PDB file of C-alpha atoms in Angstrom:
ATOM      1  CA  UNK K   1       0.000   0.000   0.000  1.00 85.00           C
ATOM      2  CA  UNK K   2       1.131   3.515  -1.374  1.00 94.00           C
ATOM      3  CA  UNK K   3       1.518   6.312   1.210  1.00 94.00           C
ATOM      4  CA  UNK K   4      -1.847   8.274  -0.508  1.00 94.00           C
ATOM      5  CA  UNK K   5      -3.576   5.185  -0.394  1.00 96.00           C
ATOM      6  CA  UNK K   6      -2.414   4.757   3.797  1.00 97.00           C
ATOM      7  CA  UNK K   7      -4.140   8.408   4.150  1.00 98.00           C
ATOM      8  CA  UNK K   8      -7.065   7.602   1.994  1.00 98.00           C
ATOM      9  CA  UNK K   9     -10.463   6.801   4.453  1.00 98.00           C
ATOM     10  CA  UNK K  10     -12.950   5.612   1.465  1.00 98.00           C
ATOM     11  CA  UNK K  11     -15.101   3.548   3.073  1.00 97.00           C
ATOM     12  CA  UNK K  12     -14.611   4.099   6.492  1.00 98.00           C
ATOM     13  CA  UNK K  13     -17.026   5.351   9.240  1.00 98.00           C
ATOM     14  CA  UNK K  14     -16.018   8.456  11.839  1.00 98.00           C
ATOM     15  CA  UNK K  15     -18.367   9.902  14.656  1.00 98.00           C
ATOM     16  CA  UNK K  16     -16.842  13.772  15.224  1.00 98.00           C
ATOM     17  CA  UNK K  17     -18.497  14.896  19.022  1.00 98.00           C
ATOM     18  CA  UNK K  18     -19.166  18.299  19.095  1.00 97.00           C
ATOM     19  CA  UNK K  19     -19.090  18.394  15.480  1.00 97.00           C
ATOM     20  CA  UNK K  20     -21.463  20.896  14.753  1.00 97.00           C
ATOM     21  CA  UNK K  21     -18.976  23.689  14.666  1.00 95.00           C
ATOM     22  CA  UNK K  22     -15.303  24.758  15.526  1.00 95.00           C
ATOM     23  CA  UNK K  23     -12.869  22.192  15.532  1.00 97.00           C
ATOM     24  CA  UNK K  24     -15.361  19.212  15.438  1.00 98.00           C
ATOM     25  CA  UNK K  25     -17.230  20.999  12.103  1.00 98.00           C
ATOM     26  CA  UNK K  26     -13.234  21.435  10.827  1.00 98.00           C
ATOM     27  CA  UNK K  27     -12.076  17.814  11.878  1.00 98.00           C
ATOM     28  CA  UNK K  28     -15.423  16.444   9.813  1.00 98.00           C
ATOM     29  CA  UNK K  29     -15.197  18.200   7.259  1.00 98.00           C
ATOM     30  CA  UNK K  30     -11.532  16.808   6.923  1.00 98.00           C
ATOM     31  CA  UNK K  31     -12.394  13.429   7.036  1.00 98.00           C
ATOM     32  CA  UNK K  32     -15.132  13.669   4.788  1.00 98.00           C
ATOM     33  CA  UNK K  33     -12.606  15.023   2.322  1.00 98.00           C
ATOM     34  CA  UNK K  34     -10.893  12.019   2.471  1.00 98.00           C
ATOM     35  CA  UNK K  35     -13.097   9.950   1.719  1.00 98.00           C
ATOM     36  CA  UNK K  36     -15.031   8.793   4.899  1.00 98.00           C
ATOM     37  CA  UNK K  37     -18.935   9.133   5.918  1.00 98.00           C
ATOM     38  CA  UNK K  38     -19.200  11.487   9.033  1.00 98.00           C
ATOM     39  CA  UNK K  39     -22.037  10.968  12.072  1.00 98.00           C
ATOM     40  CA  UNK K  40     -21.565  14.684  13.807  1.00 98.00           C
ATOM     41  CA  UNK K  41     -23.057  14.310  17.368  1.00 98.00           C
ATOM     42  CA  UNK K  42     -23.746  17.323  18.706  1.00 98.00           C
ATOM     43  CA  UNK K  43     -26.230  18.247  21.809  1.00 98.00           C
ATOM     44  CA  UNK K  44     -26.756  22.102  19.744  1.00 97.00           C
ATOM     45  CA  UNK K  45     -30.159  20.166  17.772  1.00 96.00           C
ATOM     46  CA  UNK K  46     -29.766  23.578  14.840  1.00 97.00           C
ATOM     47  CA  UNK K  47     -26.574  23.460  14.310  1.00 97.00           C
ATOM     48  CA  UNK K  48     -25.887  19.844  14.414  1.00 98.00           C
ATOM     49  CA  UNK K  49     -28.548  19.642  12.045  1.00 97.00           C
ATOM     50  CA  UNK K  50     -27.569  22.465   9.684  1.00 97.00           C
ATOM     51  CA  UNK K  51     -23.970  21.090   9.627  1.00 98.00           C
ATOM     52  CA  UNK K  52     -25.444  17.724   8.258  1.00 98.00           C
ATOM     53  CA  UNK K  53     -27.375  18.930   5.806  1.00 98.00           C
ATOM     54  CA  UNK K  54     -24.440  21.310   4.767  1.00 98.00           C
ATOM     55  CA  UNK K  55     -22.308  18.567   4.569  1.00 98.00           C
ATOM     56  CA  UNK K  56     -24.576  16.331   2.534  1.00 97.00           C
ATOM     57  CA  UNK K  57     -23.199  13.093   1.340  1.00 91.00           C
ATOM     58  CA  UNK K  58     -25.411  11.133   3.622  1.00 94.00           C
ATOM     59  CA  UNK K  59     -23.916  12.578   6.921  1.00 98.00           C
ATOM     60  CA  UNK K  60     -25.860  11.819   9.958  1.00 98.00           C
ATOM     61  CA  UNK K  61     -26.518  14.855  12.372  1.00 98.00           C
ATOM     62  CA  UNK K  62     -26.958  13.299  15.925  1.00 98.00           C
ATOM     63  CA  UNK K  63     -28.520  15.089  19.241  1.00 98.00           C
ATOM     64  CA  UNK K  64     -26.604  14.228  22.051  1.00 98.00           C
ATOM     65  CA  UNK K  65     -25.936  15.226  25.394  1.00 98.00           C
ATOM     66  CA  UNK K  66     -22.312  13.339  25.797  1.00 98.00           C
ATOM     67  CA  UNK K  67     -22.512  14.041  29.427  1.00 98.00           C
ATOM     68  CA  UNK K  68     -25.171  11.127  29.804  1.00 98.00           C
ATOM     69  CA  UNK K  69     -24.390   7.304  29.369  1.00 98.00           C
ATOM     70  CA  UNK K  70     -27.748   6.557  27.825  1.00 98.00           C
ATOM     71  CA  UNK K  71     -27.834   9.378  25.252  1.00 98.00           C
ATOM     72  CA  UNK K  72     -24.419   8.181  24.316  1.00 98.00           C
ATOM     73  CA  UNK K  73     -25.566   4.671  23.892  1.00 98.00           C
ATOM     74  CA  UNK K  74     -28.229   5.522  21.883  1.00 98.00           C
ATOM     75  CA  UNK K  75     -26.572   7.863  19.570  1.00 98.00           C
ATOM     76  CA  UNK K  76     -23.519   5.009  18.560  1.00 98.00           C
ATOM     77  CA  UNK K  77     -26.471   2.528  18.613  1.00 98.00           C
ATOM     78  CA  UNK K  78     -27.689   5.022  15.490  1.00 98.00           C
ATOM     79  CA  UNK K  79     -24.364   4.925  14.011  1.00 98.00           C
ATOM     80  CA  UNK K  80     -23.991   1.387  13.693  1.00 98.00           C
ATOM     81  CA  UNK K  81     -27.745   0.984  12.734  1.00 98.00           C
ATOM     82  CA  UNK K  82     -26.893   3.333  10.059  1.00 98.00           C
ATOM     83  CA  UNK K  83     -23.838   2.550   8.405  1.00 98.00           C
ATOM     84  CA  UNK K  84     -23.601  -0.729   9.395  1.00 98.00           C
ATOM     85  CA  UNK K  85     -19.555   0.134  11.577  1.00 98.00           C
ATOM     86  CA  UNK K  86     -17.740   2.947  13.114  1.00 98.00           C
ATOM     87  CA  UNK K  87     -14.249   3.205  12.467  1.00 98.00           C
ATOM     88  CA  UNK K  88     -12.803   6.355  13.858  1.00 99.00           C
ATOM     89  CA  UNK K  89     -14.090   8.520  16.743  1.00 99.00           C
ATOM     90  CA  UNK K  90     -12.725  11.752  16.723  1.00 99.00           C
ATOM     91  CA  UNK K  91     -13.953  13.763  20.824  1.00 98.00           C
ATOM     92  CA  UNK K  92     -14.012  17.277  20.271  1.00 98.00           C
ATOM     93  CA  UNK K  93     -17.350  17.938  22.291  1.00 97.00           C
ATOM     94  CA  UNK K  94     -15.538  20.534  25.370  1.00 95.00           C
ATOM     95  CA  UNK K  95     -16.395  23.357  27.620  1.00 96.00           C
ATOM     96  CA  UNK K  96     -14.188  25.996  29.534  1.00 96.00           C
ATOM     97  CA  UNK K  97     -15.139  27.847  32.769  1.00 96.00           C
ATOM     98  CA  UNK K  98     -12.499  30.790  33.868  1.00 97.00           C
ATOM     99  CA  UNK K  99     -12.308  30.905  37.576  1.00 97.00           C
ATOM    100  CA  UNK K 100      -9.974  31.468  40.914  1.00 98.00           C
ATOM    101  CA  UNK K 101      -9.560  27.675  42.424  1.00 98.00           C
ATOM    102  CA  UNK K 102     -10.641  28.980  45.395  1.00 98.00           C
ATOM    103  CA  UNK K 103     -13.678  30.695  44.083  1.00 98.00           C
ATOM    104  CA  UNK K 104     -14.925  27.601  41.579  1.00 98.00           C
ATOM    105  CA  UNK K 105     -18.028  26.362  42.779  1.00 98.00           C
ATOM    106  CA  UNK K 106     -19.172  22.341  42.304  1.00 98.00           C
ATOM    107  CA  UNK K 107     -21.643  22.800  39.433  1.00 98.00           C
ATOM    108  CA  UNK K 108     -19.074  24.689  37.181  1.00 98.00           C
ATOM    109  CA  UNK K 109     -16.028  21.899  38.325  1.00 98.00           C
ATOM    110  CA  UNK K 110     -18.737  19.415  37.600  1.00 98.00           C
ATOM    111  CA  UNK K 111     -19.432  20.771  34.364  1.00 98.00           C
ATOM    112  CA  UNK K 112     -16.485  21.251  32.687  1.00 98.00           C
ATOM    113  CA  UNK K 113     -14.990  17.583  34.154  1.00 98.00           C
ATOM    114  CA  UNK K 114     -18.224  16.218  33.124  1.00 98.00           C
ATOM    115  CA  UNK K 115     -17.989  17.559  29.789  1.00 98.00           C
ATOM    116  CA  UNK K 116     -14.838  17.627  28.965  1.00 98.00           C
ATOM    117  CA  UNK K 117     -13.298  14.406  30.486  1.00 98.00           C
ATOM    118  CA  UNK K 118     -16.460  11.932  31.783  1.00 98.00           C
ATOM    119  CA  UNK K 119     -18.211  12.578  28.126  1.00 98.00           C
ATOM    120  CA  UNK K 120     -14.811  12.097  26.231  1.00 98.00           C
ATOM    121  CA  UNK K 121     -14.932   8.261  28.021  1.00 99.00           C
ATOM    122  CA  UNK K 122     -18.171   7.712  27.838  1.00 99.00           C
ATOM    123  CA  UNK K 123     -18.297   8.389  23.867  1.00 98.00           C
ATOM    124  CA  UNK K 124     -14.706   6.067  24.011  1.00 99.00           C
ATOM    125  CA  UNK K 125     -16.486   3.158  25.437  1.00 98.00           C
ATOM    126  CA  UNK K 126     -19.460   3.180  23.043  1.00 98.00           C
ATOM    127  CA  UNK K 127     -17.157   3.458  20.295  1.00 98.00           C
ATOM    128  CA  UNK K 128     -14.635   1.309  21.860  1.00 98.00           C
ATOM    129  CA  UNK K 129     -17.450  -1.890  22.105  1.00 98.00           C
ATOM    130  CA  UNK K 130     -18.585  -1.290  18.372  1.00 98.00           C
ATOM    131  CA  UNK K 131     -14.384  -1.306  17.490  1.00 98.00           C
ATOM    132  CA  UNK K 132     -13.540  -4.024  19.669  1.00 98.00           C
ATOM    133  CA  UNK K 133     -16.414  -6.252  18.261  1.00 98.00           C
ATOM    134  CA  UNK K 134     -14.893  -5.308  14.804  1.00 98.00           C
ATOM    135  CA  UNK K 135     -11.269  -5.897  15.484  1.00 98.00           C
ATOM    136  CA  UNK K 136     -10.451  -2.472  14.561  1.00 98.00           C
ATOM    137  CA  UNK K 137     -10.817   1.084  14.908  1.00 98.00           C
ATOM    138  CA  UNK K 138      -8.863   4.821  15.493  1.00 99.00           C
ATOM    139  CA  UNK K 139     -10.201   6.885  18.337  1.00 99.00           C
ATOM    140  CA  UNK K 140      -8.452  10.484  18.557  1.00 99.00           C
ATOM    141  CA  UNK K 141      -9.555  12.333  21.644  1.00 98.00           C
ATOM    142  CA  UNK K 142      -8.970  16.204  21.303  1.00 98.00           C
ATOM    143  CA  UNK K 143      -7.110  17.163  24.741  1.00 98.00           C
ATOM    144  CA  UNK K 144      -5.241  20.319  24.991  1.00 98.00           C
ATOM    145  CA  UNK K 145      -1.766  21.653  25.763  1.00 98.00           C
ATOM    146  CA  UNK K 146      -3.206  22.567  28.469  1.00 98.00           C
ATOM    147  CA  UNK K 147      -3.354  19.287  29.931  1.00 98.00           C
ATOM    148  CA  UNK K 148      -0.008  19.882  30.260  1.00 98.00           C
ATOM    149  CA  UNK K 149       0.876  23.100  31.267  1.00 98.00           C
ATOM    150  CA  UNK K 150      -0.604  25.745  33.307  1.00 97.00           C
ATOM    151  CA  UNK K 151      -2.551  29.112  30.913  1.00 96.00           C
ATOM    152  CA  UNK K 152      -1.879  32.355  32.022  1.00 94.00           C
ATOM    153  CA  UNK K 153      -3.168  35.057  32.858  1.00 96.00           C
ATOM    154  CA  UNK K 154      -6.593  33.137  33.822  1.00 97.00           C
ATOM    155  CA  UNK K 155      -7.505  30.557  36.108  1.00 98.00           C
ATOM    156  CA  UNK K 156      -8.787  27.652  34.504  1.00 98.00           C
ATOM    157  CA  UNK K 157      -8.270  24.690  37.047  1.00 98.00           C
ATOM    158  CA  UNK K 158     -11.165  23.032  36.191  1.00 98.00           C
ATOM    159  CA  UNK K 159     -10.145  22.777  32.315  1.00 98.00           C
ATOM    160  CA  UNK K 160      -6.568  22.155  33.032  1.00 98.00           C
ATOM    161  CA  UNK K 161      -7.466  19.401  34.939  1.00 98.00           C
ATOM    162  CA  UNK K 162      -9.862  17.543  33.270  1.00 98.00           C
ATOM    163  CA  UNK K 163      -7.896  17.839  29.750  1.00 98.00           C
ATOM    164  CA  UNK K 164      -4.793  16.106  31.553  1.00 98.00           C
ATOM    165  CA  UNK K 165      -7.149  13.583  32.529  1.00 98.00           C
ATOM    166  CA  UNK K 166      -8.155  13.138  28.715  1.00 98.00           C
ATOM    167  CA  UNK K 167      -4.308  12.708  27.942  1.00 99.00           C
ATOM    168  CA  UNK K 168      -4.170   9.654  30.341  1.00 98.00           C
ATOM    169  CA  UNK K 169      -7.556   8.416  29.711  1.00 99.00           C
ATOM    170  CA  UNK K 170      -5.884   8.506  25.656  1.00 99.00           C
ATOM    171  CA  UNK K 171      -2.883   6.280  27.338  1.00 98.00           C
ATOM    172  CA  UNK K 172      -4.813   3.746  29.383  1.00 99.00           C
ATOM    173  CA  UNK K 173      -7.126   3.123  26.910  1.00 99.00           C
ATOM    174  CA  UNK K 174      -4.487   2.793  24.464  1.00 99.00           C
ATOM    175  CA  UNK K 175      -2.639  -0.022  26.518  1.00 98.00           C
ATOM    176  CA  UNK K 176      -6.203  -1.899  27.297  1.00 98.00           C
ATOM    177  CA  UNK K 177      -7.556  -1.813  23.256  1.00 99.00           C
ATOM    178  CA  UNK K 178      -4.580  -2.419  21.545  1.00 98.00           C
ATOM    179  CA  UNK K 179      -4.841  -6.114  22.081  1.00 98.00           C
ATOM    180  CA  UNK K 180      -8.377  -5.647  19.854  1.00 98.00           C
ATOM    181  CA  UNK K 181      -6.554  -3.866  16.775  1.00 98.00           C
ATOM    182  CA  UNK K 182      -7.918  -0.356  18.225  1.00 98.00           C
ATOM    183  CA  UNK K 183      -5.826   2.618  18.472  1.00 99.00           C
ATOM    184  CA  UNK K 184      -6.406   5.424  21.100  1.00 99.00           C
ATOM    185  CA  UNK K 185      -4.137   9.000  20.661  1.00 99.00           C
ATOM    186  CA  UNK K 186      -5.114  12.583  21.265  1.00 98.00           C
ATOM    187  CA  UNK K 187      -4.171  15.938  19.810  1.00 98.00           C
ATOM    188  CA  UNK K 188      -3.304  18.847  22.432  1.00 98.00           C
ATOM    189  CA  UNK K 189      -4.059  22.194  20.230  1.00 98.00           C
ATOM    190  CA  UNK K 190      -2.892  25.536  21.820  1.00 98.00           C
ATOM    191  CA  UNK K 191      -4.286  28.700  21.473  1.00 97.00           C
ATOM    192  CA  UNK K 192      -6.878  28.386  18.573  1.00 97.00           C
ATOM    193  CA  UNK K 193      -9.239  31.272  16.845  1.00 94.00           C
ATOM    194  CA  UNK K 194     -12.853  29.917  17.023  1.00 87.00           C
ATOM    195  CA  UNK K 195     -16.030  30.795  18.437  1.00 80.00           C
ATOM    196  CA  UNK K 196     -15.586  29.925  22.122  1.00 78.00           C
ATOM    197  CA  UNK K 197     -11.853  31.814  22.415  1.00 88.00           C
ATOM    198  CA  UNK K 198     -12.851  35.110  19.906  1.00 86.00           C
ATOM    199  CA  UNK K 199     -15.350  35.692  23.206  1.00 84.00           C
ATOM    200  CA  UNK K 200     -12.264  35.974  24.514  1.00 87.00           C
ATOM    201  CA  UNK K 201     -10.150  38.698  21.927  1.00 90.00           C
ATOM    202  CA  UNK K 202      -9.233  40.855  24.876  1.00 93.00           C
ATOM    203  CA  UNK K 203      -6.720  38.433  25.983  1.00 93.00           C
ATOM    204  CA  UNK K 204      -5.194  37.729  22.610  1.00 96.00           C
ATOM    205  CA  UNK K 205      -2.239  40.319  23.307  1.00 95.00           C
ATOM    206  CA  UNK K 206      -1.723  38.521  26.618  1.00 95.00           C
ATOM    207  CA  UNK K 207      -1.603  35.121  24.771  1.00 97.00           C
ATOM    208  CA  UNK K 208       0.321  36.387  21.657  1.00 97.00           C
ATOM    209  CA  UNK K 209       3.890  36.866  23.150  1.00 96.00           C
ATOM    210  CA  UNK K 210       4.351  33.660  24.577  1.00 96.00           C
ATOM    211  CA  UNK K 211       3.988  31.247  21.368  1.00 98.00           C
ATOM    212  CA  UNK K 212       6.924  31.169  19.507  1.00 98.00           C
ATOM    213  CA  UNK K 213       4.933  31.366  16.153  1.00 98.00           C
ATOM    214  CA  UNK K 214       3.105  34.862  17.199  1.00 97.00           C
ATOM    215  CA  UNK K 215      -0.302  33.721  16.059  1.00 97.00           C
ATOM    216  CA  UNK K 216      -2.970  31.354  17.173  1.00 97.00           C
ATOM    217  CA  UNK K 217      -4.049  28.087  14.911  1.00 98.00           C
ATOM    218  CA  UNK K 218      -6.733  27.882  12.642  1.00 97.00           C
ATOM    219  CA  UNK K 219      -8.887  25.271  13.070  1.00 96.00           C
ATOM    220  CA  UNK K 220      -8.131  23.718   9.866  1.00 97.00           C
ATOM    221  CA  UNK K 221      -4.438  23.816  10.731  1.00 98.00           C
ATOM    222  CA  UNK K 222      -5.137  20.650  13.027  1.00 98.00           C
ATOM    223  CA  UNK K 223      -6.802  18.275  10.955  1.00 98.00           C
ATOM    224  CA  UNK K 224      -4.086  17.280   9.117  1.00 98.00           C
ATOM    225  CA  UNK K 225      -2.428  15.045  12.487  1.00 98.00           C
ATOM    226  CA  UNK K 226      -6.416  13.878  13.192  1.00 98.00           C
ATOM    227  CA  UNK K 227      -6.642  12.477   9.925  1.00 98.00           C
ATOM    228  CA  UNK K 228      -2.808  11.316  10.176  1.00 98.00           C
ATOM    229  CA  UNK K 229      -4.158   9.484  13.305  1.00 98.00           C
ATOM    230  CA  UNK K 230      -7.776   7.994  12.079  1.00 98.00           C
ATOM    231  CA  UNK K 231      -6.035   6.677   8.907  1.00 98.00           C
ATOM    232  CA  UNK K 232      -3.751   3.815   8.537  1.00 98.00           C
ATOM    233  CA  UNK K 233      -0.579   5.880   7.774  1.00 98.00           C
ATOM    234  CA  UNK K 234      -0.552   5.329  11.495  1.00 98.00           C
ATOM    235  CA  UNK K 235      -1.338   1.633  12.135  1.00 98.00           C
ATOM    236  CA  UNK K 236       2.012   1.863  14.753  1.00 98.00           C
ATOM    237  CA  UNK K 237       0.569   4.737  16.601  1.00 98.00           C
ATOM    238  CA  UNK K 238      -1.012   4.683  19.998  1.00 99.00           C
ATOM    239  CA  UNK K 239      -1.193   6.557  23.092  1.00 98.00           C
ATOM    240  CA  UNK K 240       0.297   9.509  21.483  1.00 98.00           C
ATOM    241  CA  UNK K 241      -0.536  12.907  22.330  1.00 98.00           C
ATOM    242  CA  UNK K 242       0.228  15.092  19.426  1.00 98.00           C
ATOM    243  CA  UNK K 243       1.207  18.537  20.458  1.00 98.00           C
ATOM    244  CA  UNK K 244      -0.210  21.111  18.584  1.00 98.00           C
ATOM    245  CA  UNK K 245       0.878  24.859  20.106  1.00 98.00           C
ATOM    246  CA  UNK K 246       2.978  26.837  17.818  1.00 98.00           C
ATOM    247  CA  UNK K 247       5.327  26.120  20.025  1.00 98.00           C
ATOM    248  CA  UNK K 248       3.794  27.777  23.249  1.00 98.00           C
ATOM    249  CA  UNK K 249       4.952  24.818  25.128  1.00 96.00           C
ATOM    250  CA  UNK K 250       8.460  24.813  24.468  1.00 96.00           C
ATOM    251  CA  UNK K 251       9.347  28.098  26.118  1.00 90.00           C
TER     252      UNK K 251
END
């Protein structure tokens, strides 16, 4: 097998959470491109809807609340009903909540880990039964670098914490599925322009100075390693976490 026919995902089957815009949309759209058949689950019903039908092709637009075990179920019960497999999961569904530590309160802590970390496992094990039962399968969980380092100037304890739980999650689950042929690896994107951080353009100048390559990503400047990781170009790759910062990490 050639090294375009390696990238090449004709035929397969990928579920994008939180694919109704952002990075999920981006990361769809991207596999689509290369050939696969996209389920976006999304708990926004509009836009998860709209995206579908923009994306045409038979993609499935899927209401879902990832946060919930039987919503989950259901909704990778649809995919397989529908197309009959799922080979790549690609987690992108995420929230952030700026606060002091001291000042966080439960229900934000709980929604952010809920979000972010419990509904990035829960979608892994519904995929992860349909893949195992298969013998096959890519799941690429979208952490962050900062699961690895600390953001400044604001306090985000809550999202640091749960997107370094993401990164291990990515490694244990690795270890467990690769015995079934199913590989588990996340990307850990920096600073990147969208709708949830241009809320945020007041803090851009803050940001700016610290990554080496003066700009923040586009959103289609990380699909490139997800479909890298959901194709077979890397059957030797799991538990990776693919840095993604313009170097913000590295100073």
């Amino acid at each position: 097998m050639g090294i375009r026919e390696k990238f090449d995902l004709t035929g397969k089957v990928a579920a994008v959470t939180g694919g109704a815009r952002g990075i999920g949309r981006a990361c769809a759209d991207a596999l689509q491109e290369m050939g696969a058949q996209v389920a976006l689950v999304d708990i926004l019903e509009d836009r998860v809807k709209q995206s579908a039908e923009e994306m045409g092709k038979g993609t499935l637009g899927i209401v879902c609340d990832v946060t919930c075990k039987s919503a989950v179920t259901a909704a990778f019960d649809q995919v397989k009903a529908h197309f009959g497999r799922l080979d790549v999961l690609v987690n992108s569904a995420g929230v952030c909540i700026w606060n002091k530590a001291e000042d966080m309160t439960e229900e934000e802590w709980d929604k952010v880990v809920g979000l972010n970390l419990k509904g990035t496992f829960l979608c892994c094990q519904a995929a992860g039964r349909i893949m195992i039962e298969q013998g096959s399968g890519s799941i690429v969980n979208v952490a962050s670098m900062s699961g690895s380092i600390v953001n400044r100037p604001q306090c985000q304890v809550g999202y640091n914490s749960s997107k370094a739980g993401v990164i291990q999650l990515t490694h244990s689950l690795a270890a467990e599925w690769a015995q079934h042929g199913v590989r588990v690896n996340c990307i850990s994107p920096g600073y990147t322009l969208s709708e949830l951080t241009r809320q945020f353009s007041e803090y851009f100048g803050n940001w700016l100075p610290y990554i080496p390559m003066g700009r923040m990503a586009e959103p289609e400047e990380l699909v490139g390693a997800v479909v890298y990781l959901a194709s077979e170009a890397a059957s030797y790759t799991t538990g990776h976490d693919l840095v993604i910062d313009g170097g913000y990490s590295a100073w």
